[in-house]
mmCIF file of C-alpha atoms in Angstrom:
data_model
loop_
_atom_site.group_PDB
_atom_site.id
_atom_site.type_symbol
_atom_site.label_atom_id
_atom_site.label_comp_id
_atom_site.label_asym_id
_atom_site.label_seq_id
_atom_site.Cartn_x
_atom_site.Cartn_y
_atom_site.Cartn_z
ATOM 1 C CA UNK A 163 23.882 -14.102 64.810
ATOM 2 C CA UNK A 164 27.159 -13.989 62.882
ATOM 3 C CA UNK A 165 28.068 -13.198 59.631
ATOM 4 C CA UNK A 166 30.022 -15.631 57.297
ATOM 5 C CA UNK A 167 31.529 -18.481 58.488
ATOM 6 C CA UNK A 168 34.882 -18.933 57.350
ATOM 7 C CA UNK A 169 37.101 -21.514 56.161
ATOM 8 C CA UNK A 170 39.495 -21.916 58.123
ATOM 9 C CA UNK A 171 36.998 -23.034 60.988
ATOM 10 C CA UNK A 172 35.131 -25.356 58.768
ATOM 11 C CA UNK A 173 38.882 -26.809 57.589
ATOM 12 C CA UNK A 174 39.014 -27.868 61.476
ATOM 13 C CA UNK A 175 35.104 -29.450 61.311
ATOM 14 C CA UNK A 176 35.676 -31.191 58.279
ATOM 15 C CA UNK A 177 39.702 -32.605 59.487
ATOM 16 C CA UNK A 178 38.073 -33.888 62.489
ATOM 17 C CA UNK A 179 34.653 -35.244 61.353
ATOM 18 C CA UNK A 180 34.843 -38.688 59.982
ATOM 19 C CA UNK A 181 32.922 -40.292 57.346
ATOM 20 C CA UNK A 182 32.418 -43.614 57.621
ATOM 21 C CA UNK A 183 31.187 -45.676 54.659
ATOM 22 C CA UNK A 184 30.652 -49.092 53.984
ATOM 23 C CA UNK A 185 30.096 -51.480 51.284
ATOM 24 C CA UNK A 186 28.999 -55.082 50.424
ATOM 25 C CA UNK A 187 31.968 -54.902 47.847
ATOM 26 C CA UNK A 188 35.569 -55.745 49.398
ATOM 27 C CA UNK A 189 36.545 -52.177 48.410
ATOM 28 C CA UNK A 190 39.246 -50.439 50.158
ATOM 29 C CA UNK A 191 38.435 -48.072 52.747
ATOM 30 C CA UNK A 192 39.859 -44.142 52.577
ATOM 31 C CA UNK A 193 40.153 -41.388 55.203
ATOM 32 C CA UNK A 194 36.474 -41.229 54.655
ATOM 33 C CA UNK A 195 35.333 -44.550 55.406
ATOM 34 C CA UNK A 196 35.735 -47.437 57.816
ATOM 35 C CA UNK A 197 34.328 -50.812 58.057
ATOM 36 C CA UNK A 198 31.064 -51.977 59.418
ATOM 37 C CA UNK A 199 28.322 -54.574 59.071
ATOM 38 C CA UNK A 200 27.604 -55.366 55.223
ATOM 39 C CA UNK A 201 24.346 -53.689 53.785
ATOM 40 C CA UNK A 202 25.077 -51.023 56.459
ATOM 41 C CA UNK A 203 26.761 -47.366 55.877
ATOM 42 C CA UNK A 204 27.698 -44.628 58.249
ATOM 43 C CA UNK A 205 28.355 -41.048 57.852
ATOM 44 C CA UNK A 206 28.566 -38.304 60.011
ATOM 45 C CA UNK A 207 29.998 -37.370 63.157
ATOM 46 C CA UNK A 208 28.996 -36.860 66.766
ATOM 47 C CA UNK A 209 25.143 -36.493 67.201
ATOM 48 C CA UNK A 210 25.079 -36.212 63.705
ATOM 49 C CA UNK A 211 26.014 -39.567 62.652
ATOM 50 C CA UNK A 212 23.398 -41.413 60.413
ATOM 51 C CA UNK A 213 23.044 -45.078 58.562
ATOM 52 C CA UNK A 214 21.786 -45.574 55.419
ATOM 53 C CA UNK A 215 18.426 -47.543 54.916
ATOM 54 C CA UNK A 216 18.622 -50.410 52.877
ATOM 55 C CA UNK A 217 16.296 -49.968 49.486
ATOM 56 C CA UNK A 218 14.544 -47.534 50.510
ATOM 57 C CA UNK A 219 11.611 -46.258 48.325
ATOM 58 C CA UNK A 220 12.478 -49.428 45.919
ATOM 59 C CA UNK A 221 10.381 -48.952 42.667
ATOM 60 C CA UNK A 222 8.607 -51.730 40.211
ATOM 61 C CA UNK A 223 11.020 -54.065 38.493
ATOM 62 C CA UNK A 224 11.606 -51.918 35.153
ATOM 63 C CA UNK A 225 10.758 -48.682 36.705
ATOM 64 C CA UNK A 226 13.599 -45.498 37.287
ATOM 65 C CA UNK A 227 12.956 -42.527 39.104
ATOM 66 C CA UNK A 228 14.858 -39.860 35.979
ATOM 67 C CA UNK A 229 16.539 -37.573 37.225
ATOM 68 C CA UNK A 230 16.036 -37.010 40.781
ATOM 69 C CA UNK A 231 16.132 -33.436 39.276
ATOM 70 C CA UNK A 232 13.682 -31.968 42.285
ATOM 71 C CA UNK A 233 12.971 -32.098 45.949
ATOM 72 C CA UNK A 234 11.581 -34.255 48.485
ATOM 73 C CA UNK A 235 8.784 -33.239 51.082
ATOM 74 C CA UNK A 236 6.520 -34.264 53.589
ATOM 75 C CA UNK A 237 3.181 -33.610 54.600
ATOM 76 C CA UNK A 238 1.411 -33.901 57.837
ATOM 77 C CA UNK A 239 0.775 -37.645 57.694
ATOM 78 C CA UNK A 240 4.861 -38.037 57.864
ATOM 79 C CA UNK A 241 4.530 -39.012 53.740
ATOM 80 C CA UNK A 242 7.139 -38.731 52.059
ATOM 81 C CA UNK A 243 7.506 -36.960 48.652
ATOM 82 C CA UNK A 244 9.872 -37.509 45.536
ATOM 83 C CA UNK A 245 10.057 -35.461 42.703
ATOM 84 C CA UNK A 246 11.249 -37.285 39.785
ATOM 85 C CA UNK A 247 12.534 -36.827 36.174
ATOM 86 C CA UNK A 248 10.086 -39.258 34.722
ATOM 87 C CA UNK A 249 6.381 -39.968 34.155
ATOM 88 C CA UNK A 250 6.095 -41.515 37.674
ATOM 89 C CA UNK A 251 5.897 -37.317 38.800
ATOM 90 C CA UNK A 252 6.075 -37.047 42.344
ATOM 91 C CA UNK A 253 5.747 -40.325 44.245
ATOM 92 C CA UNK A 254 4.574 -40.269 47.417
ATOM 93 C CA UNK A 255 5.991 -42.904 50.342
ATOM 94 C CA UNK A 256 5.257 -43.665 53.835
ATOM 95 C CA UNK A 257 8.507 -42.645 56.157
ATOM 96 C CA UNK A 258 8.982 -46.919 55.603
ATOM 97 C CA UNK A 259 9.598 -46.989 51.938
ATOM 98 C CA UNK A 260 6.359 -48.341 51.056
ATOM 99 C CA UNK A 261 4.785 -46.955 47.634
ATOM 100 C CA UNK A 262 1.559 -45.538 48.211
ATOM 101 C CA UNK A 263 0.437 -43.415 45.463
ATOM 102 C CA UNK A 264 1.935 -41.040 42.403
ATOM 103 C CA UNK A 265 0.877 -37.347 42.058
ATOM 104 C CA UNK A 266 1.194 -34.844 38.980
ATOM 105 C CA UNK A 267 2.255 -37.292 36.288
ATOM 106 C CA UNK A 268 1.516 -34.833 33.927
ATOM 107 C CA UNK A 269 4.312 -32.249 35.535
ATOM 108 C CA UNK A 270 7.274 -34.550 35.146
ATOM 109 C CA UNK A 271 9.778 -32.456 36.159
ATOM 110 C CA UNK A 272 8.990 -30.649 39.423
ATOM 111 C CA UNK A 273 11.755 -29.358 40.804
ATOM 112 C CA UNK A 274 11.270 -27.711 44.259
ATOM 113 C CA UNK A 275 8.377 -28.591 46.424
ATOM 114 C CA UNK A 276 7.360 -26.883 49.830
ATOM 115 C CA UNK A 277 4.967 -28.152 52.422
ATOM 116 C CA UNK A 278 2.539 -25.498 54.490
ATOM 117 C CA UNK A 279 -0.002 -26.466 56.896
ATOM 118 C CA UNK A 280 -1.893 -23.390 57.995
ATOM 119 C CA UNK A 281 -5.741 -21.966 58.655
ATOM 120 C CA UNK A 282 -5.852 -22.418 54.683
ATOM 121 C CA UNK A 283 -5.439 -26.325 54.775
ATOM 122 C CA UNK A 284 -2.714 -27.884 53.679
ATOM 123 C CA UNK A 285 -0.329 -27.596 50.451
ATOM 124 C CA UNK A 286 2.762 -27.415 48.365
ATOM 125 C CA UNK A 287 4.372 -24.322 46.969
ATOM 126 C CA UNK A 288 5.640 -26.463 43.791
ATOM 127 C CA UNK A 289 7.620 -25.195 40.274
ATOM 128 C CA UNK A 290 7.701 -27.262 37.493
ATOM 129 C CA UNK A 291 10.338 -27.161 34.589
ATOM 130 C CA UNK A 292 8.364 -29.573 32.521
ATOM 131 C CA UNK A 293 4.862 -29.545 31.993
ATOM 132 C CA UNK A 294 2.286 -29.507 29.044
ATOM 133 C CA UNK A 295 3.312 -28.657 26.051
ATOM 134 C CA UNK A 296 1.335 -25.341 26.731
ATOM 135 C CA UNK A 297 3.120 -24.725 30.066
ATOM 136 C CA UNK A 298 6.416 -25.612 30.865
ATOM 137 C CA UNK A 299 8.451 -23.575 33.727
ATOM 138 C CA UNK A 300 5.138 -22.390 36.105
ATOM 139 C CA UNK A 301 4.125 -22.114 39.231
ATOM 140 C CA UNK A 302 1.485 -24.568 40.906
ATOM 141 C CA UNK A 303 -0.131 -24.787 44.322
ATOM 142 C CA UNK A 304 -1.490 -27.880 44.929
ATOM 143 C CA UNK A 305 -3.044 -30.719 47.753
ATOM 144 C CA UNK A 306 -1.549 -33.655 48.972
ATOM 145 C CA UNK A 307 -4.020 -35.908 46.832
ATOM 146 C CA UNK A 308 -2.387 -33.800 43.569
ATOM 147 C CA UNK A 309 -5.480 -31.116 43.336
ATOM 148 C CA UNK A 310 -3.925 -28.395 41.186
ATOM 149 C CA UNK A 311 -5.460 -25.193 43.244
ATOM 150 C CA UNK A 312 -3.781 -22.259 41.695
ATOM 151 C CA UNK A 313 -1.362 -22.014 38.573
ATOM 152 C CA UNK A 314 1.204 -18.648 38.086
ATOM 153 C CA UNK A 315 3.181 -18.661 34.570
ATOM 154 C CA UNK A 316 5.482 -15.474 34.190
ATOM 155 C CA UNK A 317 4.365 -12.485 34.896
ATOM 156 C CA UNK A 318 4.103 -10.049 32.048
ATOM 157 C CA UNK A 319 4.493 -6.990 34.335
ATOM 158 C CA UNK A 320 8.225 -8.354 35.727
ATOM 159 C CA UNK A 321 8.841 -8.012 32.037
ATOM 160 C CA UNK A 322 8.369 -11.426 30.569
ATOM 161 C CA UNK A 323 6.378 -12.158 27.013
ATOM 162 C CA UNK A 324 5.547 -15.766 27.009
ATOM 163 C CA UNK A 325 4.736 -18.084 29.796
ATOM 164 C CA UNK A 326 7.869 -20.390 28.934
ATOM 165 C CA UNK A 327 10.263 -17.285 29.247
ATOM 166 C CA UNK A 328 11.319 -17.462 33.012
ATOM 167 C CA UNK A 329 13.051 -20.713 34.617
ATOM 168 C CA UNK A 330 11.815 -21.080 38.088
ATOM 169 C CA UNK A 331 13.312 -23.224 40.587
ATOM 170 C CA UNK A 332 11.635 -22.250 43.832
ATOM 171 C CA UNK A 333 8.430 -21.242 45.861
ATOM 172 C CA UNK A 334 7.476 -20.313 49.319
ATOM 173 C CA UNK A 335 4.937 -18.443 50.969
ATOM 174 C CA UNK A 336 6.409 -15.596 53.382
ATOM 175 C CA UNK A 337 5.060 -15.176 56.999
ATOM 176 C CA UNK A 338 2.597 -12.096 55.520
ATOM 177 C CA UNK A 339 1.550 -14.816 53.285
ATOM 178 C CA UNK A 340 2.784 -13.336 50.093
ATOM 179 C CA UNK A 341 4.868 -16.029 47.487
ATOM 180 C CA UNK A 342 8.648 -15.447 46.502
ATOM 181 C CA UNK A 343 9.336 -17.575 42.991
ATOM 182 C CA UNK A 344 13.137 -17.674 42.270
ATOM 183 C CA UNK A 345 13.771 -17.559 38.281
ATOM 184 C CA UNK A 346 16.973 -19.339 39.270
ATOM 185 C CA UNK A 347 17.466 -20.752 36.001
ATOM 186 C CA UNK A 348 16.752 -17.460 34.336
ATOM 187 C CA UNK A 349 17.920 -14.144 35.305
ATOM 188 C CA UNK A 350 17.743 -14.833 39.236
ATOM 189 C CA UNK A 351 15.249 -12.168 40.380
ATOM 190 C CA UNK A 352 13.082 -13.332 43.111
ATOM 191 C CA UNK A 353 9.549 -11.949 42.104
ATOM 192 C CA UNK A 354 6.948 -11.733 44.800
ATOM 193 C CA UNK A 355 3.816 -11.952 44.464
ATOM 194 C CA UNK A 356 0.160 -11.542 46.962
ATOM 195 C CA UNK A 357 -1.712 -14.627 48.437
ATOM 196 C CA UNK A 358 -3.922 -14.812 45.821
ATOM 197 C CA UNK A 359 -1.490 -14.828 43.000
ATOM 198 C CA UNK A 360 -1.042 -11.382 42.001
ATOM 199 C CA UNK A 361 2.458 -10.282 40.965
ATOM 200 C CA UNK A 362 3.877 -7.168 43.060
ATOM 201 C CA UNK A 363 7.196 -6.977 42.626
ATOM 202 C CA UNK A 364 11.066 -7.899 41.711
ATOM 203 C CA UNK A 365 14.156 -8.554 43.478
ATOM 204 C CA UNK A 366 17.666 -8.883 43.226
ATOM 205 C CA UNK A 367 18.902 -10.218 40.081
ATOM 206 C CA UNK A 368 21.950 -11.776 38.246
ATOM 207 C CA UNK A 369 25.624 -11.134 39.567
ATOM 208 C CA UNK A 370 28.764 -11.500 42.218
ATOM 209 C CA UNK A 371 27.659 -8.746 44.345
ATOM 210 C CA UNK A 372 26.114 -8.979 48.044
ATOM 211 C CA UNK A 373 22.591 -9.220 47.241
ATOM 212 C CA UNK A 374 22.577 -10.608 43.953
ATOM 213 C CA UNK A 375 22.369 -14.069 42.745
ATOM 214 C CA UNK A 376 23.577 -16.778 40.451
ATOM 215 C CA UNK A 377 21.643 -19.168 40.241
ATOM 216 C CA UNK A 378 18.785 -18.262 43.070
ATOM 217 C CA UNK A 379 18.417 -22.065 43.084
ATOM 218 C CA UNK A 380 16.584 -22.847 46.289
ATOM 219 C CA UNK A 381 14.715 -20.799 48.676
ATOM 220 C CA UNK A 382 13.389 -21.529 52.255
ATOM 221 C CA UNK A 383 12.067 -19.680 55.133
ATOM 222 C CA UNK A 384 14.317 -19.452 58.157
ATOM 223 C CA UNK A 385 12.709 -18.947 61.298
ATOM 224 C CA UNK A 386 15.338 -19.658 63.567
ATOM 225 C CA UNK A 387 15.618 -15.796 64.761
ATOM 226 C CA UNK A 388 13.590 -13.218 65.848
ATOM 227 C CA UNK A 389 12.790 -11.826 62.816
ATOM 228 C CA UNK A 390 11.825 -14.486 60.038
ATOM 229 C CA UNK A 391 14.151 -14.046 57.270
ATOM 230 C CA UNK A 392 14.386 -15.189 53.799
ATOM 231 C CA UNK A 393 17.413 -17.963 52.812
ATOM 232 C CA UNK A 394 18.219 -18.162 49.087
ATOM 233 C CA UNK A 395 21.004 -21.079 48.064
ATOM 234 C CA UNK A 396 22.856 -19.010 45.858
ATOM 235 C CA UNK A 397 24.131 -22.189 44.031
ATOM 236 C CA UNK A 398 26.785 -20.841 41.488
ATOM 237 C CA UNK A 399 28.516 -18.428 43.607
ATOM 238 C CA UNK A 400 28.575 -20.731 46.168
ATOM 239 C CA UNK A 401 26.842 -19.158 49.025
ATOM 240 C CA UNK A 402 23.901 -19.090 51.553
ATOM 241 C CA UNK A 403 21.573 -15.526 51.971
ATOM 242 C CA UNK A 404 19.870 -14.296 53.743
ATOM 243 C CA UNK A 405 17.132 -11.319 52.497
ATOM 244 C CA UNK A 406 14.111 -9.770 54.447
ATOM 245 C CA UNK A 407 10.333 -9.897 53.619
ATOM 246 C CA UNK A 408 11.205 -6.475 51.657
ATOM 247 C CA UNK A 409 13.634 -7.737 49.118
ATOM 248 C CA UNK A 410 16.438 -5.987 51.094
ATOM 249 C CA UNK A 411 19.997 -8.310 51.212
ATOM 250 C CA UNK A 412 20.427 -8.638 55.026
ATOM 251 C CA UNK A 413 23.577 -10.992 54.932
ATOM 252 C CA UNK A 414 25.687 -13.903 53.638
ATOM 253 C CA UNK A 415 25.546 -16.819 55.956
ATOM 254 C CA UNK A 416 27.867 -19.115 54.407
ATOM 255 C CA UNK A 417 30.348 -19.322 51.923
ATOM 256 C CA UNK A 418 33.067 -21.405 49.950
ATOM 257 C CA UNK A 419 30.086 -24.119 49.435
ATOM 258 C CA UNK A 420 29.815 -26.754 46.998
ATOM 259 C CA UNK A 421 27.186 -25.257 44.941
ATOM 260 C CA UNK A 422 24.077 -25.166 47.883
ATOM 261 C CA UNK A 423 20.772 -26.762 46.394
ATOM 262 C CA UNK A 424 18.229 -26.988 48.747
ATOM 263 C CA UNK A 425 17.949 -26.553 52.841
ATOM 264 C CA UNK A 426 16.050 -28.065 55.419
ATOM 265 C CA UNK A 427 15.105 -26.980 59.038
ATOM 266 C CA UNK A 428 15.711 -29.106 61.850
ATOM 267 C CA UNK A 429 15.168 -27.051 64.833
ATOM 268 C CA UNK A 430 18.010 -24.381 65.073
ATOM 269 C CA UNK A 431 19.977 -26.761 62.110
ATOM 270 C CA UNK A 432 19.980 -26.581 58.495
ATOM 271 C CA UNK A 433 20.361 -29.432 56.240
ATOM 272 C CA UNK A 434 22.165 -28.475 52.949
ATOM 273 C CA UNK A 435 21.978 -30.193 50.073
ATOM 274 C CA UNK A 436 24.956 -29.603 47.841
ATOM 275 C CA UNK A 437 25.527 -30.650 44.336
ATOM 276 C CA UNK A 438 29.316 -31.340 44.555
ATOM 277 C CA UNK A 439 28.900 -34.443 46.642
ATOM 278 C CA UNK A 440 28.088 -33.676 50.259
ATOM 279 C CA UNK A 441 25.726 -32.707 52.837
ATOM 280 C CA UNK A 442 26.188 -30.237 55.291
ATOM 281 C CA UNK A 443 24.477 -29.222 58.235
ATOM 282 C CA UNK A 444 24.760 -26.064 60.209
ATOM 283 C CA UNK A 445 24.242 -24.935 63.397
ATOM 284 C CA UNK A 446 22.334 -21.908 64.605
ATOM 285 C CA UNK A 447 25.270 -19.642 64.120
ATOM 286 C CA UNK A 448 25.717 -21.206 60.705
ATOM 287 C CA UNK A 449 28.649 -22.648 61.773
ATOM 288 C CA UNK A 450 29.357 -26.384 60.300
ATOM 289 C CA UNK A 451 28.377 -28.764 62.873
ATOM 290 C CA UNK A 452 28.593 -32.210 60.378
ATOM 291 C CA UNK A 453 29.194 -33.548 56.600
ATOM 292 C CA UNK A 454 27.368 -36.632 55.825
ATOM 293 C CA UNK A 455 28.434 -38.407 52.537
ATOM 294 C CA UNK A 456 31.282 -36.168 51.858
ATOM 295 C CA UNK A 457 32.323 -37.701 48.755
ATOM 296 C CA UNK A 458 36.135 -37.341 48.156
ATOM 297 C CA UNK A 459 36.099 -38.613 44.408
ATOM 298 C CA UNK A 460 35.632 -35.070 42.522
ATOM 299 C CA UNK A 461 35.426 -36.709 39.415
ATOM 300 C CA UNK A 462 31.719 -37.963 40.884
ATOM 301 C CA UNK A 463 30.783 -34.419 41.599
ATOM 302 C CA UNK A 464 27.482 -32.795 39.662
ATOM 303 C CA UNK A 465 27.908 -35.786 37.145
ATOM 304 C CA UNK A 466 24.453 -35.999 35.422
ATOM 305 C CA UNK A 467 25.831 -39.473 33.193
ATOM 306 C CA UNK A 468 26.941 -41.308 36.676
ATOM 307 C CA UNK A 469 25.553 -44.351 36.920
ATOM 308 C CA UNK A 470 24.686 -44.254 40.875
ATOM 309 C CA UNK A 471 25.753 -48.030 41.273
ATOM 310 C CA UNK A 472 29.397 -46.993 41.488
ATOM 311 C CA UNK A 473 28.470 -44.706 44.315
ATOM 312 C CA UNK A 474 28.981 -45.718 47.397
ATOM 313 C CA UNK A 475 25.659 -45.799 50.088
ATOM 314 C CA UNK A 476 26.889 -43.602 52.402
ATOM 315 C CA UNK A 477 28.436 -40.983 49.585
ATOM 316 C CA UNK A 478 26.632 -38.585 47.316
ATOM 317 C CA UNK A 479 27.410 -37.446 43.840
ATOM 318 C CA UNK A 480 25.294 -34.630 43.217
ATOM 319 C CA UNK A 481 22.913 -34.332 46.741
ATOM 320 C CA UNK A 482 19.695 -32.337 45.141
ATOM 321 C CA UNK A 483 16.817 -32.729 46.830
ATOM 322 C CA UNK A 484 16.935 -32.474 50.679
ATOM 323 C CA UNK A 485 14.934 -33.653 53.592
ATOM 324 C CA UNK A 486 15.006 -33.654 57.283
ATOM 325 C CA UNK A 487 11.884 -34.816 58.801
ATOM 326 C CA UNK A 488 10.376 -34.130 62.731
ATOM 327 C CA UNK A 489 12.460 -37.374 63.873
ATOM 328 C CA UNK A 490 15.731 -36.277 62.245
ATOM 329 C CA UNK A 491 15.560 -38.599 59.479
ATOM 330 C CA UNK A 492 17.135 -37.055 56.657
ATOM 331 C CA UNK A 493 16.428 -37.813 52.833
ATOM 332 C CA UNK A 494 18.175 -36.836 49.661
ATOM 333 C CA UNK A 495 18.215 -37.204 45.805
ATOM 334 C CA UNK A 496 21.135 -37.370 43.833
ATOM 335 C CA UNK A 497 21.020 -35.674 40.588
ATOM 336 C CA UNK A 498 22.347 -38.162 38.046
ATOM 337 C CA UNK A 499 20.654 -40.248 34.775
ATOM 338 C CA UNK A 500 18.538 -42.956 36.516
ATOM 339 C CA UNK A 501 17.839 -41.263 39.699
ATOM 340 C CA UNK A 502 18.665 -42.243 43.278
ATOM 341 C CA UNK A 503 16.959 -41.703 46.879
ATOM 342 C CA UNK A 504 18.402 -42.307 50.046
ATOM 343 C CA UNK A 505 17.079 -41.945 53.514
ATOM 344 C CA UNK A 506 19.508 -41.672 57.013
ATOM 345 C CA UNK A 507 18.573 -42.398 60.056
ATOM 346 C CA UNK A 508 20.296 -41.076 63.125
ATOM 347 C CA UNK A 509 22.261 -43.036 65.285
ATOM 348 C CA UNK A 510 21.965 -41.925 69.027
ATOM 349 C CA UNK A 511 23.908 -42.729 72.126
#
């Protein structure tokens, strides 16, 4: 496996991978977009080119998502879930777009949200930045039909006073079945803790260094090597980790990012969320294989007051929460003040 990729390999990806975008509006294209049918975008390149899907995951008349401030994940029906910034809490879809039921309306802001299927049952890893009024920032586990099965609010022994005193942003259980929590928002230890909820230790913590985090912002296992290994989106220094099952720093897999979110696995891919606009997926090596909805308008990037109108389909403004399910379809949520969701499909030869 090799180390960080550099730039002046991905300046080569990116100079030769297209991004084709259209509109309805008579807009004038740019070196990132090209015509096509109306109501249709493209992005992408090679085997990684995807269209948009028209109004996808359309809400009531009256109704806006928030935020988008979380994730989206699936379950083992192919269901689709949407953490929002509202009272609608997580909405759940069929891989169509149709509505079929709302979850945790009293957690309205969940912000990362990770699927397991196991001998247990199934589940979500979830962490919530706006709860009860007696809660906010915890840990939940919980069923597909919303069941709440365990709850973990900071640990006292990692140092913390008051349950609202740490600022999680992710969850997921390791192979050994223990849970890593990122305070991502806080200090940016990882704390780890047994399968039934007891806290054993804590990692890492805020800085520049190798092995040390700011903003530990999303957190995924990557099982695309021998040895399963944890991947942290270090968000504000721009980078992808990865740490072993012992808290040890193994590596940085990518760098030079656009402030990494969330990742998901496609086979030996990753999917990459990234706030400043853009998508990126990488290849086993963690070399960059595609952008989709590389957004050349900076001025667009990580802007919460956006209105997502002025945003083209096939363009992101702040990608959050990310998405790619068993058939390659790939959904994200831009971060901005109503909310928006968009699901790819791939194009194939």
């Amino acid at each position: 496996m090799s180390g960080a990729f550099t730039w002046t390999r991905r300046s080569f990806l990116a100079s030769s991978a297209a991004v084709a975008v259209v509109s309805s509006l008579n807009q004038a294209t740019t070196a990132h977009a090209q015509a096509a049918s109306p109501m249709t975008s493209i992005t992408g390149n090679g085997e990684w080119t995807y269209r948009t899907v028209s109004n996808w995951g359309a809400l009531p008349a009256g109704t806006i998502y928030g935020g988008t401030h979380g994730a989206i994940s699936t379950d083992v029906a192919g269901n689709i879930y949407v953490a929002t910034q509202s009272s609608t809490g997580v909405l759940v879809y069929s891989h169509d777009g149709t509505l079929l039921r709302s979850i945790l309306k009293d957690y309205p802001e969940v912000h990362s949200m990770v699927h397991q299927q196991d001998s247990d049952g199934e589940r979500f890893h979830v962490t919530v930045q706006k709860g009860t009024p007696e809660a906010n920032w915890l840990y939940l586990t919980v069923k597909p039909d919303g069941t709440i099965l365990r709850k973990i609010t900071a640990p006292r022994d990692a140092g913390f006073a008051t349950p609202n005193a740490w600022r999680l942003t992710a969850a997921v259980s390791a192979p050994d079945g223990d849970l890593w929590i990122a305070n991502g928002y806080g200090d940016s230890r990882l704390f780890r803790f047994d399968k039934n909820g007891n806290y054993k230790a804590a990692y890492a913590g805020k800085g520049i260094t190798d092995g040390m985090f700011q903003c530990s912002h999303g957190l995924a296992v990557d099982t695309r090597y021998d040895q399963p290994l944890l991947l942290v989106c270090d968000r504000e220094n721009r980078r992808l980790v990865h740490m072993d099952f012992d808290g040890k720093f193994v590596r940085n897999i990518a760098t030079h990012m656009r402030r990494p979110c969330q990742v998901s696995f496609y086979g030996e891919h990753a999917v990459v969320s990234e706030l400043e606009g853009r998508v990126t997926i990488l290849d086993k090596d963690n070399a960059i294989v595609a952008f989709l909805g590389d957004n050349p308008d900076r001025t667009m990037w990580a802007k919460y007051d956006l209105n997502p109108a002025t945003v083209a389909p096939a363009l992101f403004s702040a990608a959050h929460g990310c998405l790619v399910d068993s058939r390659g379809r790939i959904y994200i949520s831009d971060w901005n003040k109503t909310g928006r969701v968009s699901k790819f499909e791939r194009i194939t030869a």
